[in-house]
Amino acid sequence: MSTEFVRQLNPHPATDEVREAVLQNPGFGKFFTDHMVCIDWQGDVQQGTGRWDNARLQPYGPLSLDPSTSVLHYGQEIFEGLKAYRHEDGSVWTFRPEANAARLNRSAQRLALPALPEETFVDAIRELVSQDRKWVPSGDGESLYLRPFMIGTEPFLGVRPSKEALFSVIASPAGNYFGTVEPVDIWLSGTYARAGRGGTGAAKCGGNYAASLIAQMEGDAHGCSQVLFLDEQRGGAVEELGGMNVFFVFDDGRLVTPELTGTILEGITRDSVIQIARDRGLQVEERAFTLDEWREGKSSGHLTEVFACGTAAVIAPVRRLLSHDEVIGSEDEKPGEVSMAIRQQLLDVQTGRAEDTHGWLTRLV
Ligand SMILES: *Cc1c(COP(=O)(O)O)cnc(C)c1O
């Protein structure tokens, strides 16, 4: 049974003119569509009781929260990120939403927030995208970025899981990532970690991002757009970037990516890249990958490509790894053949130009 949403339409939606102007140059995460979806929860996660209700579509706008609301003090917050793509015939599709729904629930469990039925997650996305379908761009490589999130909303300063929660979905048009695939330099944080054993590294929660911002600032100061974190408990094995997973391509047809250890976020792009690589006959290894191997691979020439991946940027080739002590990789690194082929395959499936052999697409509108 699909979720029933009460619809309160925005009395002042963006005019066609304003929306078109935004869609001309949306950037990322700056502009939002006319509506949002909200669903409330009340219950007790410790008891395993509770219910979601009051599912509604409402005008996009500020949330009103009591200053004592739990999320503002103890950070019970999780989120997801996925995209809606317009196909050539005008239909709108999304990519592996059930995987996002399942991951939201794994994050919820870690952060002592309630589980949301997977169908409700997909229904909420469909409700918002149907209403705001005009906001789904049709240009090459453009999409509507969807941001589902959940917060603890109980007004209470005691330290225990919130007995109230809000699940919401907002949407923001996202610009073209096709044209400029410039390899990026990444910064190796020697000082800070984003996750630790038993921590929240595998959960998609705002707290992980808050913890990584200081390292990000350090990276920015050295001209790097992303930060690489290491797993100190595993001999300094490569973990991931602040918000992207990482892959290494060798000249003998091997693709290596750090295995999921509990401190790494299980990216849906990561999983899809692994599948596409196997389809293409590459040998994928999920295992510990050390800086030594990176260094040696680069100096011997056997490590031919490094790339990062995630929903927002899809695949970003990595040029160099910079740290206080050394630089690995060279300045004139070009986007690699394997990285770009996988990227193209992924984009072609998402936008309906290649056959969806794994059943990854769900039609929204
Ligand atoms: C969201 C995220 C990723 C990428 O996940 P996708 O599902 O591919 O978008 C990777 N690392 C972190 C820390 C993330 O938050």
GROMACS .gro file of C-alpha atoms and ligand atoms in nm:
model
  380
    1MET     CA    1   0.000   0.000   0.000
    2SER     CA    2   0.149   0.332  -0.094
    3THR     CA    3   0.178   0.618   0.153
    4GLU     CA    4  -0.101   0.879   0.146
    5PHE     CA    5   0.032   1.233   0.147
    6VAL     CA    6  -0.180   1.532   0.245
    7ARG     CA    7  -0.098   1.801  -0.013
    8GLN     CA    8  -0.062   2.163   0.083
    9LEU     CA    9   0.055   2.331  -0.236
   10ASN     CA   10   0.285   2.630  -0.241
   11PRO     CA   11   0.068   2.938  -0.308
   12HIS     CA   12   0.372   3.118  -0.446
   13PRO     CA   13   0.574   2.871  -0.654
   14ALA     CA   14   0.864   3.005  -0.858
   15THR     CA   15   0.746   3.157  -1.185
   16ASP     CA   16   0.851   2.981  -1.507
   17GLU     CA   17   1.091   3.266  -1.563
   18VAL     CA   18   1.260   3.238  -1.223
   19ARG     CA   19   1.281   2.859  -1.243
   20GLU     CA   20   1.427   2.869  -1.594
   21ALA     CA   21   1.688   3.120  -1.478
   22VAL     CA   22   1.787   2.890  -1.190
   23LEU     CA   23   1.804   2.588  -1.419
   24GLN     CA   24   2.039   2.779  -1.649
   25ASN     CA   25   2.307   2.768  -1.383
   26PRO     CA   26   2.199   2.570  -1.078
   27GLY     CA   27   2.541   2.500  -0.925
   28PHE     CA   28   2.506   2.257  -0.636
   29GLY     CA   29   2.275   2.278  -0.334
   30LYS     CA   30   2.199   2.647  -0.368
   31PHE     CA   31   1.842   2.650  -0.499
   32PHE     CA   32   1.547   2.442  -0.388
   33THR     CA   33   1.221   2.339  -0.548
   34ASP     CA   34   0.877   2.469  -0.446
   35HIS     CA   35   0.788   2.187  -0.209
   36MET     CA   36   0.918   1.946   0.051
   37VAL     CA   37   0.790   1.626   0.204
   38CYS     CA   38   0.766   1.578   0.580
   39ILE     CA   39   0.663   1.276   0.790
   40ASP     CA   40   0.649   1.274   1.170
   41TRP     CA   41   0.736   0.992   1.404
   42GLN     CA   42   0.658   0.933   1.768
   43GLY     CA   43   0.765   0.634   1.968
   44ASP     CA   44   1.047   0.474   2.158
   45VAL     CA   45   1.338   0.315   1.972
   46GLN     CA   46   1.452   0.139   2.289
   47GLN     CA   47   1.116  -0.035   2.315
   48GLY     CA   48   1.098  -0.085   1.941
   49THR     CA   49   0.765   0.096   1.928
   50GLY     CA   50   0.641   0.396   1.736
   51ARG     CA   51   0.461   0.509   1.425
   52TRP     CA   52   0.509   0.735   1.128
   53ASP     CA   53   0.218   0.961   1.043
   54ASN     CA   54   0.111   1.299   0.913
   55ALA     CA   55   0.284   1.236   0.578
   56ARG     CA   56   0.252   1.559   0.386
   57LEU     CA   57   0.371   1.760   0.091
   58GLN     CA   58   0.407   2.123   0.188
   59PRO     CA   59   0.566   2.445   0.058
   60TYR     CA   60   0.947   2.444   0.090
   61GLY     CA   61   1.035   2.658   0.388
   62PRO     CA   62   1.190   2.688   0.735
   63LEU     CA   63   1.125   2.430   1.003
   64SER     CA   64   1.011   2.560   1.337
   65LEU     CA   65   1.194   2.386   1.621
   66ASP     CA   66   1.184   2.439   1.995
   67PRO     CA   67   1.530   2.555   2.114
   68SER     CA   68   1.554   2.243   2.329
   69THR     CA   69   1.499   2.009   2.033
   70SER     CA   70   1.729   1.710   2.071
   71VAL     CA   71   1.899   1.733   1.730
   72LEU     CA   72   2.027   2.081   1.816
   73HIS     CA   73   2.212   1.948   2.120
   74TYR     CA   74   2.307   1.586   2.069
   75GLY     CA   75   2.318   1.562   1.692
   76GLN     CA   76   2.074   1.282   1.612
   77GLU     CA   77   2.077   1.352   1.239
   78ILE     CA   78   2.119   1.130   0.933
   79PHE     CA   79   2.078   1.195   0.564
   80GLU     CA   80   2.084   1.048   0.215
   81GLY     CA   81   2.170   1.178  -0.130
   82LEU     CA   82   2.040   1.055  -0.465
   83LYS     CA   83   1.938   1.206  -0.794
   84ALA     CA   84   1.643   1.217  -1.033
   85TYR     CA   85   1.729   1.213  -1.404
   86ARG     CA   86   1.514   1.319  -1.696
   87HIS     CA   87   1.524   1.076  -1.986
   88GLU     CA   88   1.492   1.174  -2.347
   89ASP     CA   89   1.117   1.093  -2.359
   90GLY     CA   90   1.052   1.330  -2.067
   91SER     CA   91   1.009   1.058  -1.804
   92VAL     CA   92   1.193   1.098  -1.473
   93TRP     CA   93   1.389   0.819  -1.306
   94THR     CA   94   1.602   0.763  -1.001
   95PHE     CA   95   1.893   0.529  -0.936
   96ARG     CA   96   1.883   0.246  -0.679
   97PRO     CA   97   1.655   0.428  -0.431
   98GLU     CA   98   1.597   0.106  -0.236
   99ALA     CA   99   1.971   0.102  -0.161
  100ASN     CA  100   1.947   0.454  -0.020
  101ALA     CA  101   1.640   0.355   0.182
  102ALA     CA  102   1.823   0.055   0.327
  103ARG     CA  103   2.129   0.265   0.409
  104LEU     CA  104   1.912   0.530   0.577
  105ASN     CA  105   1.782   0.257   0.803
  106ARG     CA  106   2.132   0.132   0.884
  107SER     CA  107   2.229   0.490   0.970
  108ALA     CA  108   1.908   0.526   1.174
  109GLN     CA  109   1.993   0.218   1.374
  110ARG     CA  110   2.342   0.350   1.455
  111LEU     CA  111   2.210   0.692   1.557
  112ALA     CA  112   1.918   0.550   1.762
  113LEU     CA  113   1.662   0.695   1.524
  114PRO     CA  114   1.356   0.501   1.401
  115ALA     CA  115   1.352   0.290   1.086
  116LEU     CA  116   1.143   0.416   0.795
  117PRO     CA  117   0.969   0.159   0.573
  118GLU     CA  118   1.161   0.142   0.244
  119GLU     CA  119   0.840   0.189   0.043
  120THR     CA  120   0.769   0.509   0.236
  121PHE     CA  121   1.116   0.641   0.144
  122VAL     CA  122   1.052   0.580  -0.226
  123ASP     CA  123   0.692   0.709  -0.202
  124ALA     CA  124   0.819   1.032  -0.043
  125ILE     CA  125   1.066   1.087  -0.325
  126ARG     CA  126   0.804   1.014  -0.587
  127GLU     CA  127   0.557   1.252  -0.421
  128LEU     CA  128   0.807   1.540  -0.423
  129VAL     CA  129   0.945   1.479  -0.770
  130SER     CA  130   0.596   1.438  -0.920
  131GLN     CA  131   0.487   1.770  -0.777
  132ASP     CA  132   0.807   1.953  -0.867
  133ARG     CA  133   0.876   1.770  -1.194
  134LYS     CA  134   0.937   2.096  -1.378
  135TRP     CA  135   1.249   2.136  -1.165
  136VAL     CA  136   1.415   1.826  -1.311
  137PRO     CA  137   1.663   1.966  -1.563
  138SER     CA  138   1.694   1.807  -1.904
  139GLY     CA  139   2.043   1.920  -2.002
  140ASP     CA  140   2.333   1.685  -2.052
  141GLY     CA  141   2.454   1.558  -1.713
  142GLU     CA  142   2.202   1.761  -1.518
  143SER     CA  143   1.976   1.618  -1.250
  144LEU     CA  144   1.759   1.699  -0.953
  145TYR     CA  145   1.954   1.621  -0.637
  146LEU     CA  146   1.734   1.470  -0.365
  147ARG     CA  147   1.822   1.510   0.000
  148PRO     CA  148   1.622   1.292   0.238
  149PHE     CA  149   1.711   1.345   0.605
  150MET     CA  150   1.594   1.252   0.952
  151ILE     CA  151   1.633   1.440   1.280
  152GLY     CA  152   1.540   1.386   1.644
  153THR     CA  153   1.276   1.648   1.723
  154GLU     CA  154   1.178   1.590   2.085
  155PRO     CA  155   1.205   1.908   2.293
  156PHE     CA  156   1.404   1.754   2.580
  157LEU     CA  157   1.758   1.801   2.712
  158GLY     CA  158   1.798   1.459   2.874
  159VAL     CA  159   2.050   1.233   2.709
  160ARG     CA  160   1.857   0.946   2.553
  161PRO     CA  161   1.715   0.867   2.208
  162SER     CA  162   1.458   1.122   2.095
  163LYS     CA  163   1.097   1.005   2.119
  164GLU     CA  164   1.001   1.222   1.824
  165ALA     CA  165   1.155   1.242   1.481
  166LEU     CA  166   1.104   1.412   1.148
  167PHE     CA  167   1.179   1.257   0.810
  168SER     CA  168   1.191   1.507   0.528
  169VAL     CA  169   1.294   1.525   0.163
  170ILE     CA  170   1.408   1.840  -0.014
  171ALA     CA  171   1.529   1.875  -0.371
  172SER     CA  172   1.782   2.095  -0.547
  173PRO     CA  173   1.864   2.114  -0.919
  174ALA     CA  174   2.224   2.013  -0.992
  175GLY     CA  175   2.438   2.132  -1.281
  176ASN     CA  176   2.638   1.961  -1.548
  177TYR     CA  177   2.923   1.738  -1.437
  178PHE     CA  178   2.992   1.603  -1.786
  179GLY     CA  179   3.194   1.873  -1.952
  180THR     CA  180   3.473   1.949  -1.711
  181VAL     CA  181   3.629   1.642  -1.557
  182GLU     CA  182   3.935   1.803  -1.410
  183PRO     CA  183   4.154   1.576  -1.199
  184VAL     CA  184   4.162   1.699  -0.839
  185ASP     CA  185   4.440   1.715  -0.583
  186ILE     CA  186   4.353   1.563  -0.248
  187TRP     CA  187   4.499   1.636   0.093
  188LEU     CA  188   4.616   1.366   0.330
  189SER     CA  189   4.512   1.454   0.681
  190GLY     CA  190   4.790   1.358   0.919
  191THR     CA  191   4.617   1.508   1.220
  192TYR     CA  192   4.249   1.430   1.200
  193ALA     CA  193   4.031   1.122   1.159
  194ARG     CA  194   3.671   1.121   1.040
  195ALA     CA  195   3.585   0.789   1.198
  196GLY     CA  196   3.718   0.533   1.442
  197ARG     CA  197   3.655   0.176   1.545
  198GLY     CA  198   3.302   0.145   1.683
  199GLY     CA  199   3.219   0.500   1.576
  200THR     CA  200   2.979   0.630   1.315
  201GLY     CA  201   3.199   0.607   1.005
  202ALA     CA  202   2.962   0.370   0.826
  203ALA     CA  203   2.659   0.588   0.900
  204LYS     CA  204   2.566   0.881   0.679
  205CYS     CA  205   2.533   1.139   0.953
  206GLY     CA  206   2.598   1.508   0.979
  207GLY     CA  207   2.832   1.452   1.272
  208ASN     CA  208   3.088   1.280   1.049
  209TYR     CA  209   3.087   1.582   0.824
  210ALA     CA  210   3.119   1.824   1.116
  211ALA     CA  211   3.422   1.623   1.229
  212SER     CA  212   3.584   1.640   0.886
  213LEU     CA  213   3.549   2.013   0.822
  214ILE     CA  214   3.867   2.111   1.003
  215ALA     CA  215   4.066   1.870   0.788
  216GLN     CA  216   3.884   2.005   0.484
  217MET     CA  217   3.999   2.356   0.579
  218GLU     CA  218   4.356   2.230   0.603
  219GLY     CA  219   4.317   2.077   0.256
  220ASP     CA  220   4.169   2.400   0.117
  221ALA     CA  221   4.468   2.590   0.244
  222HIS     CA  222   4.688   2.359   0.035
  223GLY     CA  223   4.475   2.390  -0.277
  224CYS     CA  224   4.301   2.054  -0.232
  225SER     CA  225   3.929   2.014  -0.279
  226GLN     CA  226   3.900   1.687  -0.085
  227VAL     CA  227   4.066   1.520   0.211
  228LEU     CA  228   4.179   1.158   0.232
  229PHE     CA  229   4.151   0.985   0.568
  230LEU     CA  230   4.355   0.685   0.680
  231ASP     CA  231   4.265   0.403   0.914
  232GLU     CA  232   4.527   0.424   1.187
  233GLN     CA  233   4.410   0.100   1.344
  234ARG     CA  234   4.494  -0.084   1.022
  235GLY     CA  235   4.845   0.040   0.970
  236GLY     CA  236   4.741   0.358   0.795
  237ALA     CA  237   4.539   0.187   0.522
  238VAL     CA  238   4.351   0.422   0.292
  239GLU     CA  239   3.994   0.474   0.410
  240GLU     CA  240   3.800   0.725   0.201
  241LEU     CA  241   3.757   1.095   0.128
  242GLY     CA  242   3.535   1.320   0.339
  243GLY     CA  243   3.235   1.236   0.123
  244MET     CA  244   3.354   0.998  -0.150
  245ASN     CA  245   3.494   0.647  -0.182
  246VAL     CA  246   3.822   0.585  -0.360
  247PHE     CA  247   3.948   0.340  -0.627
  248PHE     CA  248   4.287   0.244  -0.771
  249VAL     CA  249   4.333   0.111  -1.125
  250PHE     CA  250   4.633  -0.108  -1.215
  251ASP     CA  251   4.771  -0.173  -1.561
  252ASP     CA  252   4.703  -0.549  -1.533
  253GLY     CA  253   4.325  -0.498  -1.521
  254ARG     CA  254   4.286  -0.487  -1.144
  255LEU     CA  255   4.066  -0.236  -0.962
  256VAL     CA  256   4.136  -0.202  -0.591
  257THR     CA  257   3.915  -0.029  -0.334
  258PRO     CA  258   3.931  -0.032   0.046
  259GLU     CA  259   3.712  -0.303   0.194
  260LEU     CA  260   3.418  -0.205   0.414
  261THR     CA  261   3.551  -0.215   0.768
  262GLY     CA  262   3.278  -0.036   0.959
  263THR     CA  263   3.460   0.296   0.945
  264ILE     CA  264   3.397   0.346   0.572
  265LEU     CA  265   3.070   0.469   0.424
  266GLU     CA  266   2.922   0.210   0.191
  267GLY     CA  267   2.871   0.421  -0.120
  268ILE     CA  268   2.605   0.320  -0.370
  269THR     CA  269   2.827   0.463  -0.643
  270ARG     CA  270   3.110   0.249  -0.503
  271ASP     CA  271   2.894  -0.062  -0.527
  272SER     CA  272   2.779   0.028  -0.878
  273VAL     CA  273   3.136   0.095  -0.993
  274ILE     CA  274   3.240  -0.249  -0.865
  275GLN     CA  275   2.957  -0.410  -1.062
  276ILE     CA  276   3.029  -0.216  -1.381
  277ALA     CA  277   3.400  -0.294  -1.353
  278ARG     CA  278   3.325  -0.667  -1.319
  279ASP     CA  279   3.090  -0.644  -1.618
  280ARG     CA  280   3.382  -0.499  -1.811
  281GLY     CA  281   3.607  -0.788  -1.715
  282LEU     CA  282   3.815  -0.603  -1.457
  283GLN     CA  283   3.925  -0.791  -1.149
  284VAL     CA  284   3.795  -0.606  -0.842
  285GLU     CA  285   3.974  -0.640  -0.509
  286GLU     CA  286   3.818  -0.508  -0.189
  287ARG     CA  287   4.102  -0.503   0.060
  288ALA     CA  288   4.337  -0.288   0.264
  289PHE     CA  289   4.532  -0.050   0.041
  290THR     CA  290   4.831   0.127   0.192
  291LEU     CA  291   5.009   0.449   0.109
  292ASP     CA  292   5.319   0.239   0.036
  293GLU     CA  293   5.131   0.059  -0.239
  294TRP     CA  294   5.011   0.392  -0.378
  295ARG     CA  295   5.365   0.533  -0.371
  296GLU     CA  296   5.521   0.222  -0.526
  297GLY     CA  297   5.246   0.187  -0.786
  298LYS     CA  298   5.305   0.542  -0.899
  299SER     CA  299   5.682   0.511  -0.917
  300SER     CA  300   5.672   0.177  -1.100
  301GLY     CA  301   5.393   0.303  -1.327
  302HIS     CA  302   5.170   0.003  -1.257
  303LEU     CA  303   4.913   0.217  -1.074
  304THR     CA  304   4.769   0.398  -1.372
  305GLU     CA  305   4.457   0.572  -1.236
  306VAL     CA  306   4.311   0.687  -0.905
  307PHE     CA  307   3.956   0.813  -0.876
  308ALA     CA  308   3.700   0.909  -0.614
  309CYS     CA  309   3.328   0.843  -0.649
  310GLY     CA  310   2.996   0.946  -0.500
  311THR     CA  311   2.648   1.050  -0.611
  312ALA     CA  312   2.717   1.423  -0.629
  313ALA     CA  313   3.026   1.423  -0.852
  314VAL     CA  314   2.984   1.066  -0.991
  315ILE     CA  315   3.353   0.997  -1.060
  316ALA     CA  316   3.632   1.244  -0.995
  317PRO     CA  317   3.981   1.154  -1.121
  318VAL     CA  318   4.252   1.217  -0.863
  319ARG     CA  319   4.567   1.394  -0.973
  320ARG     CA  320   4.794   1.403  -0.670
  321LEU     CA  321   4.793   1.318  -0.303
  322LEU     CA  322   4.953   1.598  -0.104
  323SER     CA  323   5.063   1.597   0.259
  324HIS     CA  324   5.308   1.786   0.480
  325ASP     CA  325   5.573   1.524   0.395
  326GLU     CA  326   5.530   1.430   0.032
  327VAL     CA  327   5.347   1.445  -0.297
  328ILE     CA  328   5.232   1.125  -0.470
  329GLY     CA  329   5.139   1.153  -0.837
  330SER     CA  330   5.224   1.410  -1.097
  331GLU     CA  331   5.083   1.747  -1.184
  332ASP     CA  332   5.005   1.662  -1.546
  333GLU     CA  333   4.783   1.362  -1.463
  334LYS     CA  334   4.496   1.330  -1.716
  335PRO     CA  335   4.159   1.166  -1.646
  336GLY     CA  336   4.223   0.793  -1.693
  337GLU     CA  337   4.066   0.574  -1.960
  338VAL     CA  338   3.919   0.320  -1.721
  339SER     CA  339   3.781   0.587  -1.484
  340MET     CA  340   3.617   0.773  -1.769
  341ALA     CA  341   3.472   0.459  -1.928
  342ILE     CA  342   3.313   0.350  -1.599
  343ARG     CA  343   3.187   0.701  -1.544
  344GLN     CA  344   3.030   0.713  -1.888
  345GLN     CA  345   2.865   0.375  -1.843
  346LEU     CA  346   2.717   0.483  -1.509
  347LEU     CA  347   2.588   0.811  -1.651
  348ASP     CA  348   2.446   0.637  -1.958
  349VAL     CA  349   2.247   0.394  -1.743
  350GLN     CA  350   2.125   0.676  -1.517
  351THR     CA  351   2.010   0.888  -1.808
  352GLY     CA  352   1.854   0.601  -2.004
  353ARG     CA  353   2.112   0.590  -2.283
  354ALA     CA  354   2.244   0.247  -2.193
  355GLU     CA  355   2.049  -0.064  -2.107
  356ASP     CA  356   1.972  -0.101  -1.735
  357THR     CA  357   2.092  -0.460  -1.709
  358HIS     CA  358   2.098  -0.464  -1.327
  359GLY     CA  359   1.750  -0.319  -1.268
  360TRP     CA  360   1.897  -0.009  -1.105
  361LEU     CA  361   1.640   0.243  -1.229
  362THR     CA  362   1.304   0.330  -1.074
  363ARG     CA  363   1.059   0.545  -1.262
  364LEU     CA  364   0.928   0.842  -1.061
  365VAL     CA  365   0.720   1.035  -1.313
  366LIG     C1  366   2.756   0.972   0.076
  366LIG     C2  367   2.897   0.935   0.099
  366LIG     C3  368   2.972   0.863   0.006
  366LIG     C4  369   2.921   0.826  -0.132
  366LIG     O1  370   2.804   0.751  -0.128
  366LIG     P1  371   2.714   0.741  -0.258
  366LIG     O2  372   2.602   0.653  -0.216
  366LIG     O3  373   2.796   0.684  -0.364
  366LIG     O4  374   2.670   0.880  -0.290
  366LIG     C5  375   3.103   0.827   0.039
  366LIG     N1  376   3.156   0.862   0.157
  366LIG     C6  377   3.087   0.933   0.249
  366LIG     C7  378   3.153   0.968   0.376
  366LIG     C8  379   2.956   0.972   0.223
  366LIG     O5  380   2.890   1.043   0.314
   0.00000   0.00000   0.00000
